[in-house]
XYZ file of C-alpha atoms in Angstrom:
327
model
C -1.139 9.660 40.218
C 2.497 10.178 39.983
C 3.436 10.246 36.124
C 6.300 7.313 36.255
C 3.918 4.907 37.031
C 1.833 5.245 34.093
C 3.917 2.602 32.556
C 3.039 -0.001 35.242
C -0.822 0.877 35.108
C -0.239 0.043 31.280
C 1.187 -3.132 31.305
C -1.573 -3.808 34.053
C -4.160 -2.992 31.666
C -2.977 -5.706 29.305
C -2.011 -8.649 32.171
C -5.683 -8.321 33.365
C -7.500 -8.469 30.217
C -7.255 -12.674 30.158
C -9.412 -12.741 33.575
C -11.874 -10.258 32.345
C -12.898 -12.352 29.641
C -12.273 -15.837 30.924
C -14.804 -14.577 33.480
C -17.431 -13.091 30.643
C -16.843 -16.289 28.754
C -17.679 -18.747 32.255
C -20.840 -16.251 32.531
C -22.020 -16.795 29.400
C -21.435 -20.587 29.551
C -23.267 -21.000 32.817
C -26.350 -18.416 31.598
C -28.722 -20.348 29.685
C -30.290 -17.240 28.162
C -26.867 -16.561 27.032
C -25.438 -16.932 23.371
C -22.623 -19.254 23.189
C -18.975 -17.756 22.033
C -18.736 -19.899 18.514
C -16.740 -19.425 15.619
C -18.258 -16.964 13.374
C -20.395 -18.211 10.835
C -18.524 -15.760 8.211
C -15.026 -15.921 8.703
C -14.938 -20.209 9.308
C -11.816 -19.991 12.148
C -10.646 -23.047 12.989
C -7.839 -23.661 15.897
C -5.174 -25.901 14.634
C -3.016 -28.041 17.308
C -0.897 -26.136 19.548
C -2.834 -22.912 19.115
C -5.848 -20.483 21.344
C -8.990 -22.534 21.448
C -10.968 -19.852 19.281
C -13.942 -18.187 21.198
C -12.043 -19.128 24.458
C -11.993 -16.171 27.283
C -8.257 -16.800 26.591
C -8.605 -15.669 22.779
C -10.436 -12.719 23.435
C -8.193 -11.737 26.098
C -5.487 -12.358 24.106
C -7.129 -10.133 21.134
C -7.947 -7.432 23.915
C -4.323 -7.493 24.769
C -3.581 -6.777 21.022
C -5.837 -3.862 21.280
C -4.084 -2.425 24.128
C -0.840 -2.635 22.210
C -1.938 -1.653 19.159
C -3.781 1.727 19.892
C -1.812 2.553 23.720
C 1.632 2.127 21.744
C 0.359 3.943 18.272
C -1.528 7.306 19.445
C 1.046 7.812 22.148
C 3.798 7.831 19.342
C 1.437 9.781 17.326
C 1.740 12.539 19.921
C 5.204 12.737 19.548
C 7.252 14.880 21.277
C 4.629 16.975 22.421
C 3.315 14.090 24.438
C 6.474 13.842 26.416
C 6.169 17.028 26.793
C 3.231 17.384 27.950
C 1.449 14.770 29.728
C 1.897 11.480 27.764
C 0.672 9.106 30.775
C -3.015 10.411 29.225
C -2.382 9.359 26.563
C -1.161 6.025 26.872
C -3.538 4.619 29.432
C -6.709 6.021 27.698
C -5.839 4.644 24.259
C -4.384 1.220 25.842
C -8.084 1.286 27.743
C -9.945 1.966 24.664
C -7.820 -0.142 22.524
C -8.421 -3.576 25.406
C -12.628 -2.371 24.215
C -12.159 -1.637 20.629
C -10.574 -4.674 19.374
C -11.117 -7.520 22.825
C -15.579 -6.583 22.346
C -15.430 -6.371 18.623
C -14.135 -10.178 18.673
C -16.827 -11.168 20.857
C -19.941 -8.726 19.095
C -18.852 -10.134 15.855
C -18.920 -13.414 16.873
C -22.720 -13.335 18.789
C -24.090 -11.619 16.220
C -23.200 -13.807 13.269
C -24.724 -16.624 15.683
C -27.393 -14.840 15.680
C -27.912 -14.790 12.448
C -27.065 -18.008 11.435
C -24.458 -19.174 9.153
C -25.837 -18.193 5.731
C -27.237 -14.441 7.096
C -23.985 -14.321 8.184
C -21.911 -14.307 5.295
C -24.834 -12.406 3.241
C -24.799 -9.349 5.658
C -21.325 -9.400 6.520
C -20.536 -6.055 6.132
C -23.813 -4.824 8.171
C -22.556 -7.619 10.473
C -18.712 -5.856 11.025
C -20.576 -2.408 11.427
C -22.840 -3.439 14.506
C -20.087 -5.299 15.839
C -17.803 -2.065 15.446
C -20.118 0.063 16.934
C -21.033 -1.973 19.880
C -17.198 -2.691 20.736
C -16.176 1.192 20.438
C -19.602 2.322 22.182
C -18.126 0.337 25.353
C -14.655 1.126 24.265
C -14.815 5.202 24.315
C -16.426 5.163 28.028
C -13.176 4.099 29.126
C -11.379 6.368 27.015
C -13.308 9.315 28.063
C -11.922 10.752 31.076
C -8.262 10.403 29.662
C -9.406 12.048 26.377
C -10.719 14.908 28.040
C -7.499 15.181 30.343
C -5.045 15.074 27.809
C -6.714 17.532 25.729
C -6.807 19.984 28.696
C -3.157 19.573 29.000
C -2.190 20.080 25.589
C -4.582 22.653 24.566
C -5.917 24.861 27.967
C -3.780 28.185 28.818
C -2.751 27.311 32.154
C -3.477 23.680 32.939
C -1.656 21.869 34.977
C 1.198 19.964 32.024
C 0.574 16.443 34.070
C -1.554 13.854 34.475
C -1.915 13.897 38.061
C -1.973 17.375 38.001
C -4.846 18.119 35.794
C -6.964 15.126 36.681
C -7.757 16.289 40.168
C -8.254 20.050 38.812
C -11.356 18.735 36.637
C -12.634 16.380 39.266
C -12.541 19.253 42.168
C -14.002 21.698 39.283
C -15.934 20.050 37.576
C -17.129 16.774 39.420
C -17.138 13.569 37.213
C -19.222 15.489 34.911
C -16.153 17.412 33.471
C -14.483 14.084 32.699
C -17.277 13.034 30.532
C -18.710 15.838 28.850
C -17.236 15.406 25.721
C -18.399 11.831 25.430
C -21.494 12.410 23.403
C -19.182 14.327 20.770
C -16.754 11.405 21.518
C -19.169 9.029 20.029
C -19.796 10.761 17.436
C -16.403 10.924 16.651
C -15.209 7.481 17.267
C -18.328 5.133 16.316
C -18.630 6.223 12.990
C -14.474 6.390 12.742
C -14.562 2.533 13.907
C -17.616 1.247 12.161
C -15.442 2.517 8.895
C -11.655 1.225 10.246
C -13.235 -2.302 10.958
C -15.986 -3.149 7.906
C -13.470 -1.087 5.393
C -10.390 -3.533 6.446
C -12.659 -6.766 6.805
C -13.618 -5.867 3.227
C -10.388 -4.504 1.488
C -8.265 -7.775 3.005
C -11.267 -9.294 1.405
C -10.662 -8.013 -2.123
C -6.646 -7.914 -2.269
C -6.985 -11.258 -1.793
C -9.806 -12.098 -4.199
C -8.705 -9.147 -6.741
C -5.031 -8.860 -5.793
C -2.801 -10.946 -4.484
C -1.749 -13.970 -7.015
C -2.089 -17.048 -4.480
C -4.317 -18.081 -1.922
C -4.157 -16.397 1.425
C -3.255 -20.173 2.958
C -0.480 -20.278 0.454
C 0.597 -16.603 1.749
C 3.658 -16.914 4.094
C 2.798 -14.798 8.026
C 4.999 -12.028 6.713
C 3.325 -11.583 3.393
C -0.182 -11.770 5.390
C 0.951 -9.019 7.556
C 2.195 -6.690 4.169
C -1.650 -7.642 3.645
C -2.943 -6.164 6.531
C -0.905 -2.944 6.534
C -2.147 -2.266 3.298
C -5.438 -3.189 3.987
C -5.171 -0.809 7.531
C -4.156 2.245 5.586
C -6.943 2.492 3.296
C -9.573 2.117 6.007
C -7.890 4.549 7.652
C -8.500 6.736 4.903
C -12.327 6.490 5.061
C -11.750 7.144 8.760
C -10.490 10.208 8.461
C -13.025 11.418 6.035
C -16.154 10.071 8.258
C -14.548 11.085 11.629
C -12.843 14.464 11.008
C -15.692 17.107 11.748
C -16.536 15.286 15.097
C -13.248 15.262 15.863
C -12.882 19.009 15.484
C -16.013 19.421 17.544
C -14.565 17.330 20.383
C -10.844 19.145 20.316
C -12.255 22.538 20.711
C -14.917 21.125 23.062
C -12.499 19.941 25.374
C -10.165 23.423 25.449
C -13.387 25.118 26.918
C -15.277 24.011 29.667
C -18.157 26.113 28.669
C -18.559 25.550 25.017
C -20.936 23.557 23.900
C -20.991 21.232 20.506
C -23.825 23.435 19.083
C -21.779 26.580 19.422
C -18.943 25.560 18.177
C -20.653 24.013 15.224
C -21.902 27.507 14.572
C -18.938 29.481 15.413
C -16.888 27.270 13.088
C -19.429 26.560 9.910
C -19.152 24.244 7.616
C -15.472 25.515 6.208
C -14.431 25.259 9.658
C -15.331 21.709 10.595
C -13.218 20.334 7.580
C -9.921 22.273 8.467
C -7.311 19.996 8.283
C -8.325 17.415 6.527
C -5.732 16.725 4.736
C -2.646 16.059 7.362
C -5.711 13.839 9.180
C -5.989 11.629 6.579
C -1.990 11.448 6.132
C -1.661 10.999 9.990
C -4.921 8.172 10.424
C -4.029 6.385 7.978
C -0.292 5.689 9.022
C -1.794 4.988 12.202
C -4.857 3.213 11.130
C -2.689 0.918 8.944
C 0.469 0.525 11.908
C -3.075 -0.499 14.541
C -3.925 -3.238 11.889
C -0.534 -4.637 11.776
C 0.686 -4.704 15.602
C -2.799 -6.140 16.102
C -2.435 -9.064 13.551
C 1.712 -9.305 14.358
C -0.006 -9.996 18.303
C -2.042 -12.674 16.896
C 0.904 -14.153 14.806
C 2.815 -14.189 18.323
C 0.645 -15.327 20.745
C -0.295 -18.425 18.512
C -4.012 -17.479 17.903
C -6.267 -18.392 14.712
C -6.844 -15.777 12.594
C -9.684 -16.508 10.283
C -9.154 -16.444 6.312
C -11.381 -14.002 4.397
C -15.330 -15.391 4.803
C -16.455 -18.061 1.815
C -19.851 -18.852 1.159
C -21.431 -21.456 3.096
C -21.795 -24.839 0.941
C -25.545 -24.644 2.091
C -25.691 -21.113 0.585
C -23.822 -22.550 -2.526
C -26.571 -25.005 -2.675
C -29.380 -23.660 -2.712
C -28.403 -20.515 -5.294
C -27.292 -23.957 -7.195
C -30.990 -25.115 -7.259
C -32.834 -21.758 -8.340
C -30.068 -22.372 -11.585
């Protein structure tokens, strides 16, 4: 794959995320065993004239298309220099790929689950109800990451790897057979489930309480570009917690990935417990810039494209009465 077309297969990933979904959505329409894409019962999103029919296959293509912005633009300027250096096209399509499955699924999870559980269960188990969402978007979500992953760690990290994409890509596949692209995908999930659970249920909760505990007016009161200072707060102290929850995984998966013969057991040995938390610090300084800058293209995406974005959940008036009647 020659490298200067990476940027094409990018932008691809993004214009074909609207008839992905539109075709999920018409699937579950048509199946009768199939949950309905509705509003969910703890957020109470309502589309106002002129904007994305919420729980459309347009909206969550739309959101997916956020995703692929948000994470394919973020982690390849993470990489910085070294990137361009060495085999950025990796980078860029695996993030944009797992970005389009991060953010486009967790929509749609968050959304059939709280129908599942009914409008009042809903708002009562939110946060368990932004975890299984989480993990259930990033379980889908790091499968098309993986193969990248792998590859651009092999680049950056491997004595004598091939320093391009479509250099190194056909050296694993003619080594290692598909297996060598997904080998690290146990450790990946390891890695990234618990990293996402924490970066979506810690931002659905701290935009929660700056609103409730912090900022002095209503969110509806809130101009867009105050909402958005919102939300990049909110991003960076999830991405905090990320850091914390994710970093020995991520160590695992790094070192797992510079040798084709290690194994995540090993590695956890060789290294100890010392050894799995080296680095911390500059992790947490790094994820939470980009946890926070995620959060905000993601949101600024929504802002542009015209799409409802639901206020922080309120308690159902059914809920209200009831807990009015045991009084």
């Amino acid at each position: 794959m020659p490298e200067e077309s990476s940027g094409h297969i990018a932008n691809t990933l993004g214009l074909t995320t609207m008839s992905v979904f539109s075709q999920l959505s018409e699937s579950a329409k048509q199946n009768p065993f199939s949950l309905p894409f509705r509003t969910a019962n703890c957020s109470s999103a309502v589309s106002a004239p002129g904007q994305v029919e919420f729980g459309t296959g347009k909206y969550y293509a739309y959101c997916a298309f956020g995703g692929v912005l948000s994470c394919g633009i973020t982690h390849t300027a993470m990489e910085g220099a070294r990137a361009l250096a060495k085999g950025w096209a990796p980078t860029l399509i695996g993030y944009s790929a797992q970005g389009l499955g991060k953010f486009g699924f967790y929509e749609v999870f968050k959304n059939v689950y709280a129908d599942m559980l009914g409008e009042e269960n809903a708002y009562l188990y939110r946060t368990s109800l932004y975890l299984a969402a989480s993990a259930s978007a990033e379980f889908l979500a790091d499968i098309l990451l993986g193969p990248m992953e792998a590859t651009k760690v092999r680049i950056q990290t491997a004595p004598g790897a091939p320093p391009t994409l479509h250099g190194c890509a056909p050296l694993i596949y003619k080594t290692e057979g598909l297996t060598g692209f997904y080998k690290g995908l146990p450790p990946l999930w390891m890695r990234q489930i618990p990293y996402t659970m924490m970066k979506f249920a810690c931002f659905e909760k701290t935009v929660e309480a700056l609103y409730q505990y912090v900022v002095p007016k209503p969110r509806a009161e809130c101009s867009k570009g105050e909402q958005l200072i919102v939300t990049f707060v909110a991003g960076y102290i999830a991405g905090v917690f990320c850091a914390i929850v994710s970093h020995p995984a991520d160590t695992v998966v790094s070192k797992l990935n510079q040798d084709s013969h290690a194994t995540a057991g090993g590695i956890l040995k060789n290294l100890g417990f010392a050894g799995v938390w080296k680095g911390l610090v500059p992790r947490i300084i790094m994820i939470g810039t980009l946890t926070a800058l995620q959060w905000f293209i993601y949101d600024s995406v929504k802002v542009a494209l015209n799409l409802p974005r639901p206020p922080p959940p309120e308690m159902p008036v059914s809920l209200k009465t009831k807990l009015a009647a045991q009084h």
